[in-house]
Tab-separated table of C-alpha atoms in Angstrom:
chain	number	residue	atom	x	y	z
G	1189	MET	CA	-19.303	6.116	-6.805
G	1190	PHE	CA	-20.771	3.277	-8.273
G	1191	ILE	CA	-23.297	4.305	-10.601
G	1192	LEU	CA	-20.867	2.973	-13.825
G	1193	ALA	CA	-20.411	-0.175	-12.999
G	1194	ASN	CA	-24.336	-0.613	-13.525
G	1195	ALA	CA	-23.788	-0.817	-16.918
G	1196	PRO	CA	-24.104	-3.622	-19.224
G	1197	ALA	CA	-20.845	-5.096	-20.276
G	1198	HIS	CA	-19.720	-5.840	-23.921
G	1199	ALA	CA	-20.499	-9.675	-24.113
G	1200	ALA	CA	-17.333	-10.994	-26.092
G	1201	LEU	CA	-14.438	-11.461	-23.857
G	1202	PRO	CA	-10.744	-10.197	-25.306
G	1203	PRO	CA	-8.215	-12.259	-26.683
G	1204	MET	CA	-5.767	-14.091	-24.548
G	1205	GLY	CA	-3.283	-12.089	-26.260
G	1206	MET	CA	-4.964	-8.622	-25.099
G	1207	LEU	CA	-2.744	-9.501	-21.708
G	1208	ALA	CA	0.698	-9.431	-22.855
G	1209	PRO	CA	0.463	-5.776	-21.770
G	1210	PHE	CA	-1.232	-5.829	-18.424
G	1211	ALA	CA	1.680	-8.565	-17.743
G	1212	ILE	CA	4.766	-6.073	-20.204
G	1213	LEU	CA	4.017	-3.528	-17.520
G	1214	LEU	CA	4.393	-5.385	-13.991
G	1215	LEU	CA	7.091	-6.484	-15.487
G	1216	CYS	CA	8.514	-4.028	-15.870
G	1217	ILE	CA	7.600	-2.376	-12.479
G	1218	ALA	CA	8.986	-5.111	-10.482
G	1219	LEU	CA	12.515	-5.826	-12.467
G	1220	MET	CA	13.104	-2.479	-14.176
G	1221	PRO	CA	14.279	-0.561	-10.973
G	1222	LEU	CA	16.626	-3.102	-10.621
G	1223	PHE	CA	17.839	-3.270	-13.917
G	1224	ALA	CA	17.236	-0.436	-15.744
G	1225	ALA	CA	16.921	1.992	-13.067
G	1226	HIS	CA	18.668	5.049	-15.092
G	1227	PHE	CA	16.037	3.723	-18.031
G	1228	TRP	CA	13.459	3.496	-15.921
G	1229	GLU	CA	13.994	6.650	-14.172
G	1230	HIS	CA	13.652	8.703	-17.179
G	1231	HIS	CA	10.754	6.868	-18.653
G	1232	TYR	CA	8.391	5.010	-17.031
G	1233	PRO	CA	5.514	7.602	-17.803
G	1234	LYS	CA	5.823	6.543	-21.417
G	1235	VAL	CA	6.344	2.539	-21.074
G	1236	ALA	CA	2.841	2.733	-18.927
G	1237	VAL	CA	0.675	5.416	-21.204
G	1238	GLY	CA	2.173	3.767	-23.804
G	1239	LEU	CA	0.333	0.568	-22.842
G	1240	GLY	CA	-2.609	1.387	-21.544
G	1241	LEU	CA	-3.044	3.257	-24.104
G	1242	VAL	CA	-2.534	-0.179	-25.709
G	1243	THR	CA	-5.621	-1.698	-24.229
G	1244	THR	CA	-7.568	1.975	-24.881
G	1245	ALA	CA	-7.424	1.795	-28.721
G	1246	TYR	CA	-8.495	-2.248	-28.540
G	1247	TYR	CA	-11.990	-1.477	-26.741
G	1248	ALA	CA	-11.946	2.122	-28.797
G	1249	PHE	CA	-12.118	1.016	-32.348
G	1250	VAL	CA	-12.018	-2.862	-32.009
G	1251	GLN	CA	-14.753	-3.403	-29.230
G	1252	ASN	CA	-16.457	-0.091	-29.694
G	1253	ASP	CA	-16.832	-0.173	-26.453
G	1254	TRP	CA	-16.074	3.003	-24.087
G	1255	HIS	CA	-18.226	1.821	-20.536
G	1256	PRO	CA	-14.746	0.194	-19.201
G	1257	LEU	CA	-13.005	2.629	-20.063
G	1258	HIS	CA	-14.567	5.217	-18.872
G	1259	HIS	CA	-15.825	2.987	-15.162
G	1260	ALA	CA	-11.895	2.403	-15.328
G	1261	ALA	CA	-11.487	6.468	-15.450
G	1262	HIS	CA	-13.735	7.044	-12.342
G	1263	GLU	CA	-12.117	4.634	-10.485
G	1264	TYR	CA	-8.329	5.776	-11.164
G	1265	VAL	CA	-9.458	9.596	-9.876
G	1266	SER	CA	-10.914	8.377	-7.146
G	1267	PHE	CA	-8.313	6.177	-6.377
G	1268	MET	CA	-5.691	9.086	-6.782
G	1269	ALA	CA	-7.904	10.989	-5.304
G	1270	LEU	CA	-7.333	9.777	-1.801
G	1271	VAL	CA	-3.446	8.171	-2.125
G	1272	GLY	CA	-2.231	11.828	-3.407
G	1273	SER	CA	-4.391	13.899	-1.056
G	1274	LEU	CA	-2.819	11.322	2.262
G	1275	PHE	CA	0.576	11.705	0.868
G	1276	VAL	CA	0.325	15.524	0.706
G	1277	ILE	CA	-1.305	15.714	3.992
G	1278	SER	CA	1.218	13.326	5.514
G	1279	GLY	CA	4.308	15.503	4.000
G	1280	GLY	CA	2.912	18.459	5.667
G	1281	ILE	CA	2.965	16.745	9.060
G	1282	ASN	CA	7.088	16.756	10.300
G	1283	ILE	CA	8.204	14.813	13.542
G	1284	ARG	CA	11.982	15.943	15.170
G	1285	VAL	CA	13.189	13.930	17.847
G	1286	LYS	CA	16.495	14.209	20.373
G	1287	GLY	CA	17.770	11.584	22.357
G	1288	GLU	CA	18.213	7.918	21.401
G	1289	ALA	CA	15.573	4.808	21.529
G	1290	THR	CA	15.027	2.160	23.929
G	1291	PRO	CA	13.584	-0.834	22.662
G	1292	PHE	CA	10.920	-0.495	24.362
G	1293	VAL	CA	10.215	2.545	23.305
G	1294	ASN	CA	10.926	1.110	19.396
G	1295	THR	CA	8.650	-1.179	19.534
G	1296	LEU	CA	5.728	0.668	20.605
G	1297	TYR	CA	6.468	3.367	18.048
G	1298	LEU	CA	6.299	0.505	15.396
G	1299	LEU	CA	2.900	0.513	16.392
G	1300	ILE	CA	1.930	3.326	16.841
G	1301	GLY	CA	3.425	3.791	12.881
G	1302	ALA	CA	0.913	-0.169	12.379
G	1303	VAL	CA	-1.720	1.576	14.102
G	1304	LEU	CA	-1.466	5.033	11.886
G	1305	ALA	CA	-0.882	3.450	8.297
G	1306	ASN	CA	-4.894	2.353	8.393
G	1307	PHE	CA	-5.799	6.466	8.894
G	1308	ILE	CA	-2.942	7.772	6.502
G	1309	GLY	CA	-2.115	4.580	4.127
G	1310	THR	CA	0.779	2.865	4.502
G	1311	THR	CA	2.510	5.292	1.952
G	1312	GLY	CA	1.883	7.953	4.182
G	1313	ALA	CA	2.173	6.863	7.504
G	1314	SER	CA	6.077	5.549	6.391
G	1315	MET	CA	7.690	9.138	4.538
G	1316	LEU	CA	5.798	11.025	7.962
G	1317	LEU	CA	7.949	8.356	10.116
G	1318	ILE	CA	11.057	7.559	8.899
G	1319	ARG	CA	12.940	10.133	9.067
G	1320	PRO	CA	12.465	10.642	13.157
G	1321	TRP	CA	13.173	6.235	13.388
G	1322	ILE	CA	16.446	6.728	11.825
G	1323	LYS	CA	16.779	10.428	13.774
G	1324	MET	CA	16.122	8.379	17.608
G	1325	ASN	CA	17.874	5.548	16.667
G	1326	LYS	CA	21.037	7.122	15.267
G	1327	PHE	CA	23.289	6.350	17.914
G	1328	ARG	CA	23.293	2.192	16.856
G	1329	ILE	CA	19.964	1.569	14.231
G	1330	THR	CA	20.951	-0.703	11.575
G	1331	HIS	CA	19.489	-3.309	8.940
G	1332	PHE	CA	16.645	-4.787	10.915
G	1333	HIS	CA	16.119	-1.437	11.986
G	1334	ILE	CA	14.861	-0.541	7.651
G	1335	VAL	CA	13.414	-3.826	7.287
G	1336	PHE	CA	11.061	-3.801	9.798
G	1337	PHE	CA	9.929	-0.921	9.711
G	1338	ILE	CA	8.943	-1.500	6.135
G	1339	PHE	CA	7.593	-4.927	7.809
G	1340	ILE	CA	5.509	-3.325	10.178
G	1341	ILE	CA	4.757	0.264	9.430
G	1342	SER	CA	4.594	0.162	5.229
G	1343	ASN	CA	2.960	-2.788	4.387
G	1344	VAL	CA	1.516	-5.304	7.165
G	1345	GLY	CA	0.244	-2.403	9.613
G	1346	GLY	CA	-1.847	-1.270	6.698
G	1347	CYS	CA	-4.614	-3.860	6.864
G	1348	LEU	CA	-7.377	-2.777	8.947
G	1349	THR	CA	-9.006	0.080	6.585
G	1350	PRO	CA	-9.520	0.130	2.926
G	1351	ILE	CA	-7.836	4.142	3.636
G	1352	GLY	CA	-4.688	1.335	5.222
G	1353	ASP	CA	-3.089	-0.045	2.026
G	1354	PRO	CA	-4.083	0.229	-2.003
G	1355	PRO	CA	-5.393	-3.530	-2.465
G	1356	LEU	CA	-8.100	-2.732	0.042
G	1357	PHE	CA	-9.165	0.985	-1.283
G	1358	LEU	CA	-9.678	-0.629	-4.667
G	1359	GLY	CA	-11.611	-3.523	-3.448
G	1360	PHE	CA	-13.652	-0.781	-1.338
G	1361	LEU	CA	-14.245	1.291	-4.949
G	1362	ARG	CA	-15.793	-1.965	-6.447
G	1363	GLY	CA	-17.888	-2.720	-3.528
G	1364	VAL	CA	-16.732	-3.666	-0.403
G	1365	SER	CA	-18.109	-2.067	2.437
G	1366	PHE	CA	-15.534	0.152	4.568
G	1367	PHE	CA	-15.879	-2.139	7.601
G	1368	TRP	CA	-15.417	-5.283	6.071
G	1369	VAL	CA	-11.870	-5.262	6.412
G	1370	LEU	CA	-11.935	-4.214	10.113
G	1371	GLN	CA	-13.989	-6.678	11.271
G	1372	HIS	CA	-12.588	-9.654	9.070
G	1373	CYS	CA	-9.170	-9.574	9.873
G	1374	TRP	CA	-8.475	-7.854	12.931
G	1375	GLN	CA	-7.377	-11.136	14.562
G	1376	ALA	CA	-4.694	-11.525	11.532
G	1377	TRP	CA	-3.469	-8.512	11.869
G	1378	ALA	CA	-3.611	-8.276	15.403
G	1379	LEU	CA	-1.397	-11.535	15.147
G	1380	ALA	CA	1.149	-10.930	12.857
G	1381	VAL	CA	2.359	-7.168	14.232
G	1382	THR	CA	1.871	-8.548	17.596
G	1383	LEU	CA	4.212	-11.528	16.266
G	1384	LEU	CA	6.752	-9.239	14.377
G	1385	LEU	CA	7.119	-7.043	17.388
G	1386	VAL	CA	8.475	-9.629	19.762
G	1387	VAL	CA	10.938	-10.555	16.949
G	1388	PHE	CA	11.831	-7.030	16.742
G	1389	PHE	CA	11.537	-5.838	20.317
G	1390	ILE	CA	14.182	-9.307	20.889
G	1391	PHE	CA	16.657	-8.186	17.528
G	1392	ASP	CA	16.569	-4.549	19.646
G	1393	THR	CA	17.392	-5.685	23.222
G	1394	ARG	CA	20.405	-8.030	22.470
G	1395	ASN	CA	21.845	-4.713	19.520
G	1396	PHE	CA	21.071	-2.283	22.648
G	1397	SER	CA	23.213	-4.725	25.220
G	1398	ARG	CA	25.962	-4.787	23.362
G	1399	ILE	CA	26.866	-0.127	24.164
G	1400	PRO	CA	28.392	-0.135	27.801
G	1401	LYS	CA	25.623	0.667	30.062
G	1402	GLU	CA	27.266	4.206	30.432
G	1403	ILE	CA	27.018	5.418	27.615
G	1404	ARG	CA	23.525	3.217	27.180
G	1405	GLU	CA	21.977	5.678	30.025
G	1406	MET	CA	23.340	9.457	28.756
G	1407	GLU	CA	22.175	8.745	25.341
G	1408	THR	CA	18.413	7.386	26.325
G	1409	ALA	CA	18.129	10.466	29.406
G	1410	HIS	CA	16.386	12.664	27.646
G	1411	GLU	CA	14.695	12.278	24.771
G	1412	ASP	CA	12.285	15.300	23.153
G	1413	TRP	CA	9.334	15.591	20.642
G	1414	LEU	CA	8.416	18.465	18.681
G	1415	PHE	CA	5.108	18.216	16.297
G	1416	ARG	CA	5.120	20.832	13.474
G	1417	GLY	CA	2.419	21.343	10.487
G	1418	LEU	CA	-0.500	19.959	12.983
G	1419	LEU	CA	-3.543	21.691	11.473
G	1420	ASN	CA	-2.994	19.417	8.687
G	1421	ILE	CA	-4.720	16.506	11.065
G	1422	LEU	CA	-7.723	18.702	9.781
G	1423	TRP	CA	-7.291	18.535	6.302
G	1424	LEU	CA	-7.029	14.525	7.446
G	1425	GLY	CA	-10.342	14.807	9.220
G	1426	VAL	CA	-11.833	16.193	5.466
G	1427	VAL	CA	-10.343	13.341	3.846
G	1428	LEU	CA	-11.945	11.002	6.312
G	1429	ALA	CA	-15.057	12.513	6.374
G	1430	ALA	CA	-15.265	12.622	2.061
G	1431	VAL	CA	-15.099	8.486	2.203
G	1432	PHE	CA	-18.263	8.285	4.345
G	1433	LEU	CA	-20.585	10.873	2.655
G	1434	PRO	CA	-23.805	9.512	2.256
G	1435	LYS	CA	-24.196	7.279	-0.864
G	1436	SER	CA	-26.232	9.289	-2.966
G	1437	VAL	CA	-22.945	12.095	-2.657
G	1438	GLN	CA	-21.385	9.537	-3.419
G	1439	GLU	CA	-22.631	9.268	-6.179
G	1440	THR	CA	-22.896	11.880	-8.115
G	1441	THR	CA	-20.326	12.771	-9.988
G	1442	LEU	CA	-18.948	15.234	-12.571
G	1443	LEU	CA	-18.553	14.568	-16.074
G	1444	GLY	CA	-19.082	10.826	-14.474
G	1445	VAL	CA	-15.316	10.387	-13.626
G	1446	PHE	CA	-15.124	13.022	-11.124
G	1447	SER	CA	-17.042	12.087	-7.729
G	1448	ILE	CA	-18.025	14.696	-4.727
G	1449	PRO	CA	-16.066	12.789	-2.364
G	1450	ALA	CA	-12.302	13.013	-4.770
G	1451	LEU	CA	-13.621	16.532	-5.749
G	1452	ILE	CA	-13.933	16.956	-1.893
G	1453	MET	CA	-9.715	15.472	-1.165
G	1454	PHE	CA	-8.635	16.739	-4.151
G	1455	GLY	CA	-9.575	19.993	-2.623
G	1456	ALA	CA	-8.114	19.406	0.831
G	1457	ALA	CA	-4.960	18.427	-0.518
G	1458	VAL	CA	-4.770	21.853	-1.704
G	1459	ALA	CA	-5.722	23.303	1.407
G	1460	SER	CA	-2.815	21.552	2.808
G	1461	TYR	CA	-0.523	22.568	0.550
G	1462	TYR	CA	-0.549	25.966	0.973
G	1463	THR	CA	-1.776	26.135	4.616
G	1464	THR	CA	1.653	23.808	5.412
G	1465	LYS	CA	5.034	26.570	6.282
G	1466	PRO	CA	7.580	25.204	3.376
G	1467	GLU	CA	10.015	25.152	5.993
G	1468	VAL	CA	8.221	21.779	7.379
G	1469	HIS	CA	8.020	20.538	3.552
G	1470	ASP	CA	11.914	21.316	3.640
G	1471	ALA	CA	12.097	19.476	6.878
G	1472	ASN	CA	10.842	16.485	5.803
G	1473	ASP	CA	11.969	16.360	2.257
G	1474	PHE	CA	8.212	16.996	0.269
G	1475	ASN	CA	7.499	16.609	-3.382
G	1476	PHE	CA	5.730	15.367	-5.408
G	1477	GLY	CA	8.098	12.442	-7.416
G	1478	PRO	CA	6.750	9.960	-5.407
G	1479	VAL	CA	2.956	10.138	-5.755
G	1480	LYS	CA	3.906	11.641	-9.890
G	1481	GLU	CA	4.917	8.013	-10.700
G	1482	VAL	CA	2.188	6.515	-8.790
G	1483	GLY	CA	-0.145	8.418	-10.898
G	1484	PHE	CA	1.461	7.650	-14.163
G	1485	LEU	CA	1.799	4.416	-13.447
G	1486	PHE	CA	-2.045	3.754	-12.124
G	1487	VAL	CA	-3.319	5.115	-15.926
G	1488	GLY	CA	-0.913	1.642	-17.236
G	1489	ILE	CA	-2.672	-0.201	-14.740
G	1490	PHE	CA	-5.913	0.384	-14.894
G	1491	LEU	CA	-6.512	0.377	-18.108
G	1492	THR	CA	-4.547	-2.472	-19.137
G	1493	MET	CA	-5.715	-4.729	-16.218
G	1494	ILE	CA	-9.496	-4.260	-17.668
G	1495	PRO	CA	-8.792	-7.353	-20.239
G	1496	ALA	CA	-7.431	-9.258	-17.419
G	1497	LEU	CA	-10.407	-8.515	-15.147
G	1498	GLN	CA	-12.509	-9.432	-17.455
G	1499	ILE	CA	-10.757	-13.055	-18.667
G	1500	LEU	CA	-10.219	-13.569	-15.095
G	1501	GLN	CA	-14.154	-12.890	-14.008
G	1502	SER	CA	-15.201	-15.608	-16.683
G	1503	GLY	CA	-13.950	-18.303	-13.983
G	1504	GLU	CA	-12.336	-19.831	-16.858
G	1505	ALA	CA	-8.635	-18.577	-16.575
G	1506	LEU	CA	-7.749	-19.698	-13.589
G	1507	GLN	CA	-8.637	-22.692	-10.323
G	1508	ILE	CA	-7.565	-21.865	-7.584
G	1509	ASN	CA	-10.389	-23.502	-4.538
G	1510	SER	CA	-9.617	-23.301	-0.834
G	1511	PRO	CA	-8.449	-20.095	0.992
G	1512	MET	CA	-5.313	-20.865	1.886
G	1513	GLN	CA	-4.578	-21.068	-1.765
G	1514	TYR	CA	-5.669	-17.596	-2.383
G	1515	TYR	CA	-3.336	-16.364	0.254
G	1516	PHE	CA	-0.030	-17.834	-0.879
G	1517	THR	CA	-1.190	-17.400	-4.381
G	1518	THR	CA	-2.114	-14.030	-4.352
G	1519	GLY	CA	0.799	-13.508	-2.143
G	1520	ALA	CA	3.466	-14.673	-3.473
G	1521	LEU	CA	3.085	-12.245	-6.689
G	1522	SER	CA	2.229	-9.344	-3.737
G	1523	ALA	CA	6.177	-10.065	-2.950
G	1524	PHE	CA	6.792	-9.124	-6.409
G	1525	LEU	CA	4.699	-7.091	-8.531
G	1526	ASP	CA	2.118	-3.952	-7.279
G	1527	ASN	CA	0.180	-5.992	-4.702
G	1528	ALA	CA	-2.905	-3.374	-5.289
G	1529	PRO	CA	-3.492	-5.191	-9.163
G	1530	THR	CA	-2.763	-8.494	-7.754
G	1531	TYR	CA	-6.092	-7.967	-5.300
G	1532	LEU	CA	-8.212	-7.377	-7.787
G	1533	SER	CA	-7.065	-9.852	-9.807
G	1534	PHE	CA	-7.552	-12.710	-7.762
G	1535	LEU	CA	-10.884	-11.323	-6.958
G	1536	ALA	CA	-12.097	-11.278	-10.224
G	1537	ALA	CA	-11.377	-14.802	-10.563
G	1538	SER	CA	-12.520	-15.779	-7.006
G	1539	MET	CA	-15.389	-13.811	-8.171
G	1540	GLY	CA	-16.196	-15.655	-11.095
G	1541	GLN	CA	-16.170	-19.350	-10.103
G	1542	GLU	CA	-19.105	-18.185	-8.479
G	1543	HIS	CA	-20.989	-16.338	-11.392
G	1544	LEU	CA	-20.400	-12.863	-9.825
G	1545	SER	CA	-18.951	-9.835	-11.843
G	1546	VAL	CA	-16.244	-7.924	-10.170
G	1547	ASP	CA	-17.346	-4.607	-11.559
G	1548	SER	CA	-20.842	-5.161	-9.837
G	1549	PRO	CA	-20.919	-3.789	-6.026
G	1550	ALA	CA	-23.683	-5.436	-5.615
G	1551	ASP	CA	-21.787	-9.059	-6.846
G	1552	VAL	CA	-19.257	-7.936	-4.635
G	1553	ILE	CA	-21.037	-7.366	-1.372
G	1554	LYS	CA	-22.804	-10.715	-2.332
G	1555	PHE	CA	-19.359	-12.579	-2.239
G	1556	ALA	CA	-18.487	-10.760	0.111
G	1557	ALA	CA	-20.537	-11.628	2.339
G	1558	GLU	CA	-21.320	-15.308	1.464
G	1559	HIS	CA	-17.606	-15.769	0.994
G	1560	ALA	CA	-15.905	-14.345	3.477
G	1561	PRO	CA	-12.842	-16.813	4.143
G	1562	HIS	CA	-11.895	-16.399	0.277
G	1563	LEU	CA	-12.185	-12.603	0.566
G	1564	ILE	CA	-10.250	-12.155	4.295
G	1565	ALA	CA	-7.207	-14.674	2.262
G	1566	ILE	CA	-7.890	-12.508	-0.679
G	1567	SER	CA	-6.882	-9.502	1.625
G	1568	LEU	CA	-4.634	-10.667	3.862
G	1569	GLY	CA	-1.974	-12.820	1.556
G	1570	ALA	CA	-2.365	-8.274	-1.331
G	1571	VAL	CA	-1.200	-6.211	1.609
G	1572	PHE	CA	0.875	-8.879	4.070
G	1573	PHE	CA	3.152	-9.883	1.007
G	1574	GLY	CA	3.566	-6.992	0.275
G	1575	ALA	CA	6.954	-6.373	2.343
G	1576	GLY	CA	8.527	-10.043	0.934
G	1577	SER	CA	10.434	-7.502	-1.678
G	1578	TYR	CA	11.465	-4.063	-2.120
G	1579	ILE	CA	9.145	-4.229	-5.356
G	1580	GLY	CA	6.207	-6.112	-3.359
G	1581	ASN	CA	4.964	-2.199	-2.554
G	1582	GLY	CA	5.001	1.330	-3.041
G	1583	PRO	CA	6.471	2.376	0.279
G	1584	ASN	CA	9.393	-0.203	0.127
G	1585	PHE	CA	11.961	1.594	-2.048
G	1586	MET	CA	10.430	5.003	-1.076
G	1587	VAL	CA	11.809	4.341	3.011
G	1588	LYS	CA	15.260	2.160	1.244
G	1589	ALA	CA	16.033	5.498	-0.505
G	1590	ILE	CA	15.250	8.555	2.599
G	1591	ALA	CA	17.743	4.851	4.322
G	1592	ASP	CA	20.329	6.076	1.188
G	1593	LYS	CA	20.177	9.705	1.470
G	1594	SER	CA	20.759	9.306	5.231
G	1595	LYS	CA	23.425	7.265	5.521
G	1596	VAL	CA	21.969	4.549	7.139
G	1597	HIS	CA	23.088	1.698	4.430
G	1598	ALA	CA	19.599	-0.658	3.796
G	1599	PRO	CA	20.245	-4.317	2.704
G	1600	SER	CA	20.597	-4.640	-0.834
G	1601	PHE	CA	17.172	-6.320	-2.903
G	1602	LEU	CA	18.725	-9.778	-2.504
G	1603	ALA	CA	20.498	-9.089	0.708
G	1604	TYR	CA	16.720	-7.719	2.385
G	1605	MET	CA	14.996	-11.509	0.800
G	1606	PHE	CA	17.815	-13.428	1.641
G	1607	ARG	CA	18.203	-12.308	5.493
G	1608	PHE	CA	15.022	-10.865	6.267
G	1609	SER	CA	12.085	-11.570	4.236
G	1610	ILE	CA	12.390	-15.664	3.814
G	1611	PRO	CA	13.765	-16.488	7.392
G	1612	ILE	CA	11.661	-13.614	9.297
G	1613	LEU	CA	9.060	-12.805	7.509
G	1614	LEU	CA	7.673	-15.836	6.114
G	1615	PRO	CA	7.587	-18.549	8.610
G	1616	ILE	CA	5.548	-15.888	11.240
G	1617	LEU	CA	3.418	-15.316	7.400
G	1618	ILE	CA	3.005	-18.846	7.056
G	1619	LEU	CA	2.325	-20.120	11.307
G	1620	VAL	CA	-0.838	-16.704	10.410
G	1621	GLY	CA	-2.341	-18.045	6.950
G	1622	TRP	CA	-2.393	-22.022	9.418
G	1623	ILE	CA	-4.360	-20.393	12.354
G	1624	MET	CA	-6.532	-17.483	10.300
G	1625	VAL	CA	-6.765	-18.718	7.052
G	1626	LYS	CA	-6.661	-22.710	7.606
């Protein structure tokens, strides 16, 4: 999978002006859905691809160096193979529930979702579990039910495997071993998830207690669950197996871009789509809109971030030293920008200070072994703080859109921050950082 990364890089660093396409794209992703939603909805592919072509033209015609572009194409295909296959497969599983949930059942459901996110990704888990979550709480659902779902399942929960959240998968593609995050981040994951679940349980118990006892007992007396599309568990297993193929197989590519694992994942997605009954897809309101958006945006991200990574890994652009500084700076940007490129940017900067290259798998492995506290801080900051706003991570807005469509009005952008993420999430993440990162 990493054969392209070993080719010699061009010696000349790009000028600082070549950071502009990357910065413009991230700002567009963050601000356009808020201030120019109609324009963005119809024109984001042109913006993302157009900015990517600016960077492509620079390397092709100015630097005359195709290696960074080839490497980016290989990495992009591997990334989209995982994200796209998990999205399609999870969209073929439907969970139906009848009856109202107690605070204990709700808390257990969120815990299960946090674990599941590490196997099908935060996007897959969010799309699979949000509709049952709304139905099982329809009698008393409030803003905090939607927000804590985003906190736990759409973000914090997916911190244990590279499959869980896109930033971690980018690290895996660069050379971080699959079980590294589980080995080094499980304690922080357990603490953060536990604290969030405790706070949620307190909130939910208070909400539940306001309902008259007779109605509570009647609504929660019977709870029925129905699972459809379980054949997709088989295709999910195929995707997971592809991640663990021998290294010699992973490094075999078609045209230097399509790796064997990526081809297997694409095949599993196609098989899942055509073996899933249409009524299951209809029940999930399944469509390719979200994965299409991710696909176009990440074409731009993978191309425009090439100059940024080269400048950052020179070790001269960013001077941050302690793990706590990496935790909060990575987290602050991840809350408002896409957390995947944020993760990779800070990883490149931290490695650059040690005269290591993020383009070299051997250097990434060495950095993970010798500077684990820094990589832990960057990983936790990117994943945990993605819940800081609706624009911190892709599933956040998806969950909000599904909630609004179900006539469960999620809080507005500012209400989400000032009522929930700042007063509730931020103190928890500060505590987790002080205990686990300091």
